[in-house]
Amino acid sequence: MSSTKSAMKLIAVGLLGISLTACAGGQDGERRELFGGFFSSNQEASLETLTPEQIYRRAEAELETGDIDEAVRLFGEVERLYPYSEFAKRALIMSAFAYHADRDYENSRASAQRFLDFYPADEDAAYAQYLLAISFYDQIDQVGRDQGLTFQALQSLRTVIERYPDSEYAKSSILKFDLAFDHLAGKEMEIGRYYLKRGHYTAAINRFRVVVEEFQTTTHTPEALHRLVEAYLSLGLTDEAQTAGAILGFNYQSSPFYQDSFNLLKGRDLEPEARGTGWLRDIYRQVVRGDWL
């Protein structure tokens, strides 16, 4: 593991709330020692007199104490004063990390992307791509938020998974990808239920169809099938309602949505079975009979 990664992990622990007050008393002296005696008792010397490592270490210290703005400024100074140094490269990825810790997702993405542009083959490129992805992902925690962020998160997470499959970030990216995918299905369900409650059955069916056809692996599929039963029965389209019930019964018989659909169909003297020739019959043929051709 690189020293940059180690530093980020140590700082992350500090940002989660480890108290530093116990060492506060000797902090000034320690800093004077750390930065090679370039500090007077009241004023720091000009940054230009410090080495890139000294500025970088000072930025790390500021980050550990929670002064993210100052840390980011100092990481930027490393890049400005020593643009071709190893510490300039480290400072750039640490800036992305610091911005993300401060929930400044736009600047975190910008720093991460710059790192990827400048150092695409670096060992920390996987982490930069991961930071870029979760800067989108961490903004989609509510299903009602802008779904454009969800699509961007999915695209960026997929890049981590496909480009860095053996990295330590691949597993987390797969999990987040599945959750983001579920968010998209949830948005379709939210809109579909809105239409269904207001009697706009065709519009509702279009939303639930998207879930069944494009988001089959999500947790929303059983409800989508049940809502299709409701909507089709409301329109008098019994073949479609029965087919939706059959798919639901075959794949999700233990779901409470199946029992609800079964009761609705029984109330009309209908059975959950594949009927007709519509799109749901094609889904039934594929997922139940395994006939994809």
JSON list of C-alpha atoms in Angstrom, two decimals, residues 127-220:
[
{"chain": "A", "resi": 127, "resn": "TYR", "atom": "CA", "xyz": [-8.73, 5.42, -5.84]},
{"chain": "A", "resi": 128, "resn": "ALA", "atom": "CA", "xyz": [-9.12, 8.62, -7.86]},
{"chain": "A", "resi": 129, "resn": "GLN", "atom": "CA", "xyz": [-11.73, 6.94, -10.05]},
{"chain": "A", "resi": 130, "resn": "TYR", "atom": "CA", "xyz": [-13.46, 5.59, -6.95]},
{"chain": "A", "resi": 131, "resn": "LEU", "atom": "CA", "xyz": [-13.54, 9.06, -5.37]},
{"chain": "A", "resi": 132, "resn": "LEU", "atom": "CA", "xyz": [-15.00, 10.46, -8.57]},
{"chain": "A", "resi": 133, "resn": "ALA", "atom": "CA", "xyz": [-17.70, 7.77, -8.53]},
{"chain": "A", "resi": 134, "resn": "ILE", "atom": "CA", "xyz": [-18.71, 8.13, -4.90]},
{"chain": "A", "resi": 135, "resn": "SER", "atom": "CA", "xyz": [-18.81, 11.92, -5.25]},
{"chain": "A", "resi": 136, "resn": "PHE", "atom": "CA", "xyz": [-21.85, 11.23, -7.46]},
{"chain": "A", "resi": 137, "resn": "TYR", "atom": "CA", "xyz": [-23.10, 8.30, -5.40]},
{"chain": "A", "resi": 138, "resn": "ASP", "atom": "CA", "xyz": [-23.13, 10.17, -2.11]},
{"chain": "A", "resi": 139, "resn": "GLN", "atom": "CA", "xyz": [-25.58, 12.68, -3.58]},
{"chain": "A", "resi": 140, "resn": "ILE", "atom": "CA", "xyz": [-28.27, 10.14, -4.48]},
{"chain": "A", "resi": 141, "resn": "ASP", "atom": "CA", "xyz": [-29.21, 8.98, -1.00]},
{"chain": "A", "resi": 142, "resn": "GLN", "atom": "CA", "xyz": [-32.77, 10.16, -1.56]},
{"chain": "A", "resi": 143, "resn": "VAL", "atom": "CA", "xyz": [-34.75, 8.52, -4.33]},
{"chain": "A", "resi": 144, "resn": "GLY", "atom": "CA", "xyz": [-36.35, 11.82, -5.30]},
{"chain": "A", "resi": 145, "resn": "ARG", "atom": "CA", "xyz": [-33.05, 13.50, -6.12]},
{"chain": "A", "resi": 146, "resn": "ASP", "atom": "CA", "xyz": [-31.87, 14.29, -9.64]},
{"chain": "A", "resi": 147, "resn": "GLN", "atom": "CA", "xyz": [-31.52, 10.96, -11.41]},
{"chain": "A", "resi": 148, "resn": "GLY", "atom": "CA", "xyz": [-28.81, 12.37, -13.65]},
{"chain": "A", "resi": 149, "resn": "LEU", "atom": "CA", "xyz": [-26.48, 11.97, -10.69]},
{"chain": "A", "resi": 150, "resn": "THR", "atom": "CA", "xyz": [-27.49, 8.33, -10.43]},
{"chain": "A", "resi": 151, "resn": "PHE", "atom": "CA", "xyz": [-26.63, 7.68, -14.07]},
{"chain": "A", "resi": 152, "resn": "GLN", "atom": "CA", "xyz": [-23.28, 9.40, -13.63]},
{"chain": "A", "resi": 153, "resn": "ALA", "atom": "CA", "xyz": [-22.60, 7.38, -10.48]},
{"chain": "A", "resi": 154, "resn": "LEU", "atom": "CA", "xyz": [-23.42, 4.15, -12.31]},
{"chain": "A", "resi": 155, "resn": "GLN", "atom": "CA", "xyz": [-21.12, 5.05, -15.19]},
{"chain": "A", "resi": 156, "resn": "SER", "atom": "CA", "xyz": [-18.24, 5.98, -12.89]},
{"chain": "A", "resi": 157, "resn": "LEU", "atom": "CA", "xyz": [-18.70, 2.94, -10.65]},
{"chain": "A", "resi": 158, "resn": "ARG", "atom": "CA", "xyz": [-18.74, 0.69, -13.69]},
{"chain": "A", "resi": 159, "resn": "THR", "atom": "CA", "xyz": [-15.42, 2.21, -14.75]},
{"chain": "A", "resi": 160, "resn": "VAL", "atom": "CA", "xyz": [-13.90, 1.24, -11.39]},
{"chain": "A", "resi": 161, "resn": "ILE", "atom": "CA", "xyz": [-15.28, -2.29, -11.71]},
{"chain": "A", "resi": 162, "resn": "GLU", "atom": "CA", "xyz": [-14.17, -2.82, -15.29]},
{"chain": "A", "resi": 163, "resn": "ARG", "atom": "CA", "xyz": [-10.88, -0.91, -15.32]},
{"chain": "A", "resi": 164, "resn": "TYR", "atom": "CA", "xyz": [-9.66, -1.86, -11.83]},
{"chain": "A", "resi": 165, "resn": "PRO", "atom": "CA", "xyz": [-11.25, -5.27, -11.12]},
{"chain": "A", "resi": 166, "resn": "ASP", "atom": "CA", "xyz": [-8.44, -6.37, -8.81]},
{"chain": "A", "resi": 167, "resn": "SER", "atom": "CA", "xyz": [-8.30, -3.16, -6.78]},
{"chain": "A", "resi": 168, "resn": "GLU", "atom": "CA", "xyz": [-9.50, -2.86, -3.22]},
{"chain": "A", "resi": 169, "resn": "TYR", "atom": "CA", "xyz": [-12.28, -0.55, -4.45]},
{"chain": "A", "resi": 170, "resn": "ALA", "atom": "CA", "xyz": [-13.92, -2.98, -6.89]},
{"chain": "A", "resi": 171, "resn": "LYS", "atom": "CA", "xyz": [-16.01, -4.83, -4.31]},
{"chain": "A", "resi": 172, "resn": "SER", "atom": "CA", "xyz": [-17.34, -1.62, -2.77]},
{"chain": "A", "resi": 173, "resn": "SER", "atom": "CA", "xyz": [-18.09, -0.28, -6.26]},
{"chain": "A", "resi": 174, "resn": "ILE", "atom": "CA", "xyz": [-20.11, -3.38, -7.13]},
{"chain": "A", "resi": 175, "resn": "LEU", "atom": "CA", "xyz": [-22.20, -2.97, -3.99]},
{"chain": "A", "resi": 176, "resn": "LYS", "atom": "CA", "xyz": [-22.76, 0.73, -4.65]},
{"chain": "A", "resi": 177, "resn": "PHE", "atom": "CA", "xyz": [-23.56, 0.03, -8.29]},
{"chain": "A", "resi": 178, "resn": "ASP", "atom": "CA", "xyz": [-26.34, -2.35, -7.26]},
{"chain": "A", "resi": 179, "resn": "LEU", "atom": "CA", "xyz": [-27.73, 0.18, -4.78]},
{"chain": "A", "resi": 180, "resn": "ALA", "atom": "CA", "xyz": [-27.64, 2.99, -7.35]},
{"chain": "A", "resi": 181, "resn": "PHE", "atom": "CA", "xyz": [-29.38, 0.73, -9.85]},
{"chain": "A", "resi": 182, "resn": "ASP", "atom": "CA", "xyz": [-32.04, 0.10, -7.23]},
{"chain": "A", "resi": 183, "resn": "HIS", "atom": "CA", "xyz": [-32.46, 3.87, -6.83]},
{"chain": "A", "resi": 184, "resn": "LEU", "atom": "CA", "xyz": [-33.32, 4.22, -10.51]},
{"chain": "A", "resi": 185, "resn": "ALA", "atom": "CA", "xyz": [-35.93, 1.49, -10.26]},
{"chain": "A", "resi": 186, "resn": "GLY", "atom": "CA", "xyz": [-37.29, 3.16, -7.13]},
{"chain": "A", "resi": 187, "resn": "LYS", "atom": "CA", "xyz": [-37.75, 6.41, -9.02]},
{"chain": "A", "resi": 188, "resn": "GLU", "atom": "CA", "xyz": [-39.74, 4.64, -11.72]},
{"chain": "A", "resi": 189, "resn": "MET", "atom": "CA", "xyz": [-41.90, 3.03, -9.04]},
{"chain": "A", "resi": 190, "resn": "GLU", "atom": "CA", "xyz": [-42.48, 6.34, -7.32]},
{"chain": "A", "resi": 191, "resn": "ILE", "atom": "CA", "xyz": [-43.74, 7.93, -10.53]},
{"chain": "A", "resi": 192, "resn": "GLY", "atom": "CA", "xyz": [-45.75, 4.85, -11.48]},
{"chain": "A", "resi": 193, "resn": "ARG", "atom": "CA", "xyz": [-47.56, 4.80, -8.13]},
{"chain": "A", "resi": 194, "resn": "TYR", "atom": "CA", "xyz": [-48.31, 8.51, -8.55]},
{"chain": "A", "resi": 195, "resn": "TYR", "atom": "CA", "xyz": [-50.02, 7.85, -11.88]},
{"chain": "A", "resi": 196, "resn": "LEU", "atom": "CA", "xyz": [-51.79, 4.74, -10.61]},
{"chain": "A", "resi": 197, "resn": "LYS", "atom": "CA", "xyz": [-53.38, 6.54, -7.67]},
{"chain": "A", "resi": 198, "resn": "ARG", "atom": "CA", "xyz": [-54.73, 9.20, -10.01]},
{"chain": "A", "resi": 199, "resn": "GLY", "atom": "CA", "xyz": [-56.19, 6.75, -12.48]},
{"chain": "A", "resi": 200, "resn": "HIS", "atom": "CA", "xyz": [-53.64, 7.40, -15.22]},
{"chain": "A", "resi": 201, "resn": "TYR", "atom": "CA", "xyz": [-53.27, 3.69, -15.86]},
{"chain": "A", "resi": 202, "resn": "THR", "atom": "CA", "xyz": [-51.46, 3.75, -19.19]},
{"chain": "A", "resi": 203, "resn": "ALA", "atom": "CA", "xyz": [-48.82, 6.15, -17.86]},
{"chain": "A", "resi": 204, "resn": "ALA", "atom": "CA", "xyz": [-48.45, 3.99, -14.75]},
{"chain": "A", "resi": 205, "resn": "ILE", "atom": "CA", "xyz": [-48.06, 0.82, -16.83]},
{"chain": "A", "resi": 206, "resn": "ASN", "atom": "CA", "xyz": [-45.28, 2.42, -18.84]},
{"chain": "A", "resi": 207, "resn": "ARG", "atom": "CA", "xyz": [-43.31, 3.11, -15.64]},
{"chain": "A", "resi": 208, "resn": "PHE", "atom": "CA", "xyz": [-43.85, -0.35, -14.16]},
{"chain": "A", "resi": 209, "resn": "ARG", "atom": "CA", "xyz": [-42.91, -1.92, -17.49]},
{"chain": "A", "resi": 210, "resn": "VAL", "atom": "CA", "xyz": [-39.52, -0.16, -17.34]},
{"chain": "A", "resi": 211, "resn": "VAL", "atom": "CA", "xyz": [-38.88, -1.76, -13.95]},
{"chain": "A", "resi": 212, "resn": "VAL", "atom": "CA", "xyz": [-39.85, -5.25, -15.14]},
{"chain": "A", "resi": 213, "resn": "GLU", "atom": "CA", "xyz": [-37.90, -5.04, -18.39]},
{"chain": "A", "resi": 214, "resn": "GLU", "atom": "CA", "xyz": [-34.83, -3.02, -17.38]},
{"chain": "A", "resi": 215, "resn": "PHE", "atom": "CA", "xyz": [-34.50, -3.46, -13.60]},
{"chain": "A", "resi": 216, "resn": "GLN", "atom": "CA", "xyz": [-35.41, -7.12, -13.12]},
{"chain": "A", "resi": 217, "resn": "THR", "atom": "CA", "xyz": [-32.63, -7.71, -10.59]},
{"chain": "A", "resi": 218, "resn": "THR", "atom": "CA", "xyz": [-33.77, -4.97, -8.21]},
{"chain": "A", "resi": 219, "resn": "THR", "atom": "CA", "xyz": [-35.94, -5.25, -5.12]},
{"chain": "A", "resi": 220, "resn": "HIS", "atom": "CA", "xyz": [-38.75, -3.34, -6.84]}
]
